[in-house]
CSV table of C-alpha atoms in Angstrom, one decimal:
chain,number,residue,atom,x,y,z
W,525,ASP,CA,107.7,71.6,97.9
W,526,ILE,CA,104.2,71.2,97.6
W,527,ARG,CA,101.6,71.3,95.1
W,528,HIS,CA,97.7,71.2,94.7
W,529,ARG,CA,97.7,67.7,94.0
W,530,ASP,CA,99.3,67.1,97.3
W,531,VAL,CA,96.4,68.1,98.7
W,532,ASP,CA,93.7,65.5,100.1
W,533,THR,CA,90.7,67.6,100.2
W,534,SER,CA,88.7,64.9,100.1
W,535,ASP,CA,88.1,64.5,104.5
W,536,ALA,CA,88.1,69.2,103.7
W,537,PRO,CA,84.7,69.8,105.9
W,538,PRO,CA,81.3,70.8,103.0
W,539,ALA,CA,81.2,74.7,101.5
W,540,PRO,CA,77.2,75.4,102.7
W,541,ARG,CA,78.6,75.4,107.1
W,542,LEU,CA,81.2,76.8,106.4
W,543,ARG,CA,81.4,79.7,108.8
W,544,GLU,CA,79.8,77.3,111.7
W,545,ALA,CA,83.5,74.6,110.3
W,546,LEU,CA,84.7,77.9,110.2
W,547,PRO,CA,87.3,76.4,113.2
W,548,THR,CA,87.6,72.2,111.0
W,549,VAL,CA,88.2,74.5,108.1
W,550,THR,CA,91.0,76.2,109.4
W,551,ALA,CA,92.4,72.9,112.1
W,552,TRP,CA,92.3,71.6,108.6
W,553,ALA,CA,93.7,73.6,106.8
W,554,TRP,CA,96.7,74.1,109.4
W,555,GLU,CA,97.1,70.2,109.5
W,556,ALA,CA,96.5,70.2,105.3
W,557,ALA,CA,98.8,72.4,103.9
W,558,MET,CA,100.7,75.8,106.0
W,559,ALA,CA,102.3,73.3,108.3
W,560,ARG,CA,104.4,72.2,105.5
W,561,VAL,CA,105.0,75.2,103.8
W,562,LEU,CA,106.3,77.5,106.3
W,563,ASP,CA,108.1,75.2,108.0
W,564,HIS,CA,109.7,75.2,105.1
W,565,CYS,CA,110.0,77.8,105.1
W,566,HIS,CA,111.5,78.3,108.4
W,567,ARG,CA,114.2,74.8,107.4
W,568,SER,CA,114.8,77.9,104.7
W,569,GLY,CA,116.3,80.6,106.8
W,570,PHE,CA,113.6,83.4,104.5
W,571,THR,CA,113.0,86.7,106.8
W,572,ARG,CA,109.3,86.2,108.7
W,573,PRO,CA,107.7,87.1,107.6
W,574,TYR,CA,107.4,86.0,104.7
W,575,ARG,CA,105.8,86.3,101.9
W,576,LEU,CA,103.5,84.2,100.4
W,577,VAL,CA,101.6,83.6,97.5
W,578,LEU,CA,99.1,81.4,96.8
W,579,VAL,CA,97.0,80.0,93.7
W,580,PRO,CA,94.4,77.7,95.3
W,581,MET,CA,92.2,75.9,92.5
W,582,GLY,CA,89.0,74.5,93.0
W,583,GLN,CA,87.6,74.6,96.0
W,584,LEU,CA,90.5,75.0,97.9
W,585,GLY,CA,90.2,78.8,96.8
W,586,ILE,CA,88.2,79.5,99.1
W,587,VAL,CA,89.7,78.2,102.2
W,588,PRO,CA,90.6,81.1,104.4
W,589,TRP,CA,94.9,79.7,104.4
W,590,HIS,CA,95.7,82.7,105.9
W,591,ALA,CA,94.1,82.1,108.7
W,592,ALA,CA,94.9,78.4,109.5
W,593,ARG,CA,95.1,77.7,112.3
W,594,SER,CA,97.5,75.5,114.4
W,595,PRO,CA,97.2,73.0,117.2
W,596,SER,CA,99.0,76.2,120.1
W,597,GLY,CA,95.9,78.3,118.5
W,598,ARG,CA,98.7,80.2,115.7
W,599,TYR,CA,97.7,81.6,112.5
W,600,ALA,CA,98.9,81.6,109.2
W,601,LEU,CA,98.8,85.2,109.4
W,602,GLN,CA,101.5,85.3,112.2
W,603,ASP,CA,103.8,84.1,110.5
W,604,ALA,CA,103.5,85.0,106.6
W,605,VAL,CA,102.0,88.5,104.6
W,606,ILE,CA,99.7,85.4,102.6
W,607,SER,CA,98.8,86.7,99.6
W,608,TYR,CA,96.4,85.1,96.3
W,609,THR,CA,96.2,85.3,93.0
W,610,ALA,CA,93.4,83.7,89.9
W,611,SER,CA,97.0,82.1,88.3
W,612,ALA,CA,100.3,81.2,88.0
W,613,ARG,CA,100.3,83.2,85.0
W,614,LEU,CA,99.1,86.4,85.8
W,615,LEU,CA,101.6,85.9,89.0
W,616,CYS,CA,104.5,86.0,86.6
W,617,ASP,CA,103.4,88.5,84.1
W,618,VAL,CA,102.3,91.0,87.6
W,619,ALA,CA,106.0,89.7,89.0
W,620,GLY,CA,107.4,91.4,86.2
W,621,ARG,CA,106.0,94.3,85.6
W,622,ALA,CA,107.7,97.9,86.8
W,623,ARG,CA,108.0,98.8,90.4
W,624,ILE,CA,104.9,102.2,90.5
W,625,PRO,CA,106.9,105.2,92.1
W,626,PRO,CA,106.3,103.9,96.0
W,627,ASP,CA,105.0,107.9,96.6
W,628,ARG,CA,102.0,107.5,94.1
W,629,GLY,CA,98.8,108.0,95.4
W,630,GLY,CA,95.2,105.0,95.3
W,631,LEU,CA,92.4,103.8,95.9
W,632,VAL,CA,91.6,102.9,99.4
W,633,VAL,CA,87.6,101.7,99.0
W,634,GLY,CA,86.3,101.1,102.6
W,635,ASN,CA,82.2,100.2,104.3
W,636,PRO,CA,81.3,101.0,101.0
W,637,THR,CA,77.9,98.8,102.5
W,638,GLY,CA,77.8,101.5,104.9
W,639,ASP,CA,77.3,98.5,108.2
W,640,LEU,CA,80.8,97.4,108.4
W,641,VAL,CA,82.1,99.8,110.9
W,642,HIS,CA,85.7,99.0,111.7
W,643,ALA,CA,86.7,98.2,108.1
W,644,GLY,CA,86.2,101.4,106.5
W,645,VAL,CA,88.3,103.2,110.4
W,646,GLU,CA,90.7,100.9,108.9
W,647,ALA,CA,90.7,101.8,104.9
W,648,THR,CA,90.5,105.7,106.6
W,649,ALA,CA,94.1,104.7,108.2
W,650,ILE,CA,95.6,103.1,105.0
W,651,ARG,CA,95.0,105.4,102.8
W,652,ASP,CA,95.9,108.6,105.5
W,653,ARG,CA,99.8,106.0,106.3
W,654,PHE,CA,100.2,105.1,102.2
W,655,TYR,CA,98.2,106.9,100.0
W,656,PRO,CA,97.7,109.9,101.4
W,657,ASP,CA,97.5,111.2,97.9
W,658,GLY,CA,95.0,108.8,96.7
W,659,ARG,CA,91.6,109.0,96.7
W,660,TYR,CA,89.0,107.2,98.9
W,661,LEU,CA,85.5,105.7,98.9
W,662,GLY,CA,83.4,104.9,101.2
W,663,ALA,CA,80.0,105.1,102.8
W,664,GLY,CA,78.1,107.6,104.6
W,665,ASP,CA,79.5,111.3,104.4
W,666,THR,CA,82.2,110.4,102.6
W,667,PRO,CA,83.7,112.4,99.8
W,668,SER,CA,83.1,110.6,97.5
W,669,PRO,CA,81.1,107.2,98.0
W,670,ALA,CA,81.6,103.6,97.0
W,671,THR,CA,80.1,103.1,93.9
W,672,PRO,CA,80.9,100.4,91.3
W,673,GLU,CA,80.6,103.4,88.6
W,674,ALA,CA,83.5,105.0,90.3
W,675,VAL,CA,85.3,102.2,91.6
W,676,LEU,CA,85.8,101.0,87.7
W,677,SER,CA,86.8,104.2,86.3
W,678,TRP,CA,89.4,104.3,88.5
W,679,LEU,CA,91.0,101.4,87.3
W,680,ALA,CA,90.0,101.9,83.3
W,681,GLY,CA,92.5,105.1,84.3
W,682,THR,CA,89.9,108.3,83.2
W,683,VAL,CA,90.6,110.0,86.6
W,684,ALA,CA,93.3,112.3,87.6
W,685,ASP,CA,96.5,109.9,88.4
W,686,PRO,CA,95.4,106.5,88.5
W,687,CYS,CA,97.7,104.3,90.4
W,688,GLY,CA,98.6,100.2,90.6
W,689,VAL,CA,97.2,99.8,94.0
W,690,MET,CA,94.0,99.1,95.5
W,691,HIS,CA,93.1,98.2,98.5
W,692,LEU,CA,88.9,96.9,99.4
W,693,ALA,CA,87.5,96.8,103.3
W,694,CYS,CA,83.7,95.5,102.1
W,695,HIS,CA,82.2,91.8,101.6
W,696,GLY,CA,82.6,88.8,100.4
W,697,VAL,CA,80.3,86.5,98.5
W,698,VAL,CA,80.2,83.0,97.5
W,699,GLU,CA,77.6,81.0,96.4
W,700,VAL,CA,78.8,78.0,96.7
W,701,GLY,CA,77.9,75.6,93.4
W,702,ALA,CA,77.3,78.6,91.8
W,703,ALA,CA,80.4,78.6,88.6
W,704,ASN,CA,81.2,82.7,88.4
W,705,SER,CA,79.6,83.4,91.7
W,706,SER,CA,81.8,84.9,93.6
W,707,ARG,CA,82.2,89.5,94.4
W,708,LEU,CA,82.9,91.8,96.5
W,709,ILE,CA,80.2,94.1,97.7
């Protein structure tokens, strides 16, 4: 049973140099929690891939838990589908909702800034394979540009046939030390 109080962050690398510290952070994430979580899933007889929803709090929110790396080089995401949520209350609220019919469309946002070519290719493939009736917003010569207004309009349900599935392939920004600074661009 792993709870946030069981994870000691005192030896975690400093956040301002996260990119340089990524190998250290992912090794630390394995040792701090993911090895025990995945071992518990294995011993409990859960079926792979394990489906985990994490609620990281405070500085634990910037740790890429899905990329936790074992000493042998195996990543957590090779054994588990890892999702994140802002709070346990939100998780319970969402889990209690009726399932969305799988044949509905969704919104796929791919490469909105135009500098993530592979993210755009990935997003197009996901839309084509899983949400063929979904709406695609992207950069460049796509039919619809990925603007904040277009995404907000879809979320508000003001576009035709809105759905509860949204896939984002874009940049994320976190300004360490600044409250509420996380955002997608």
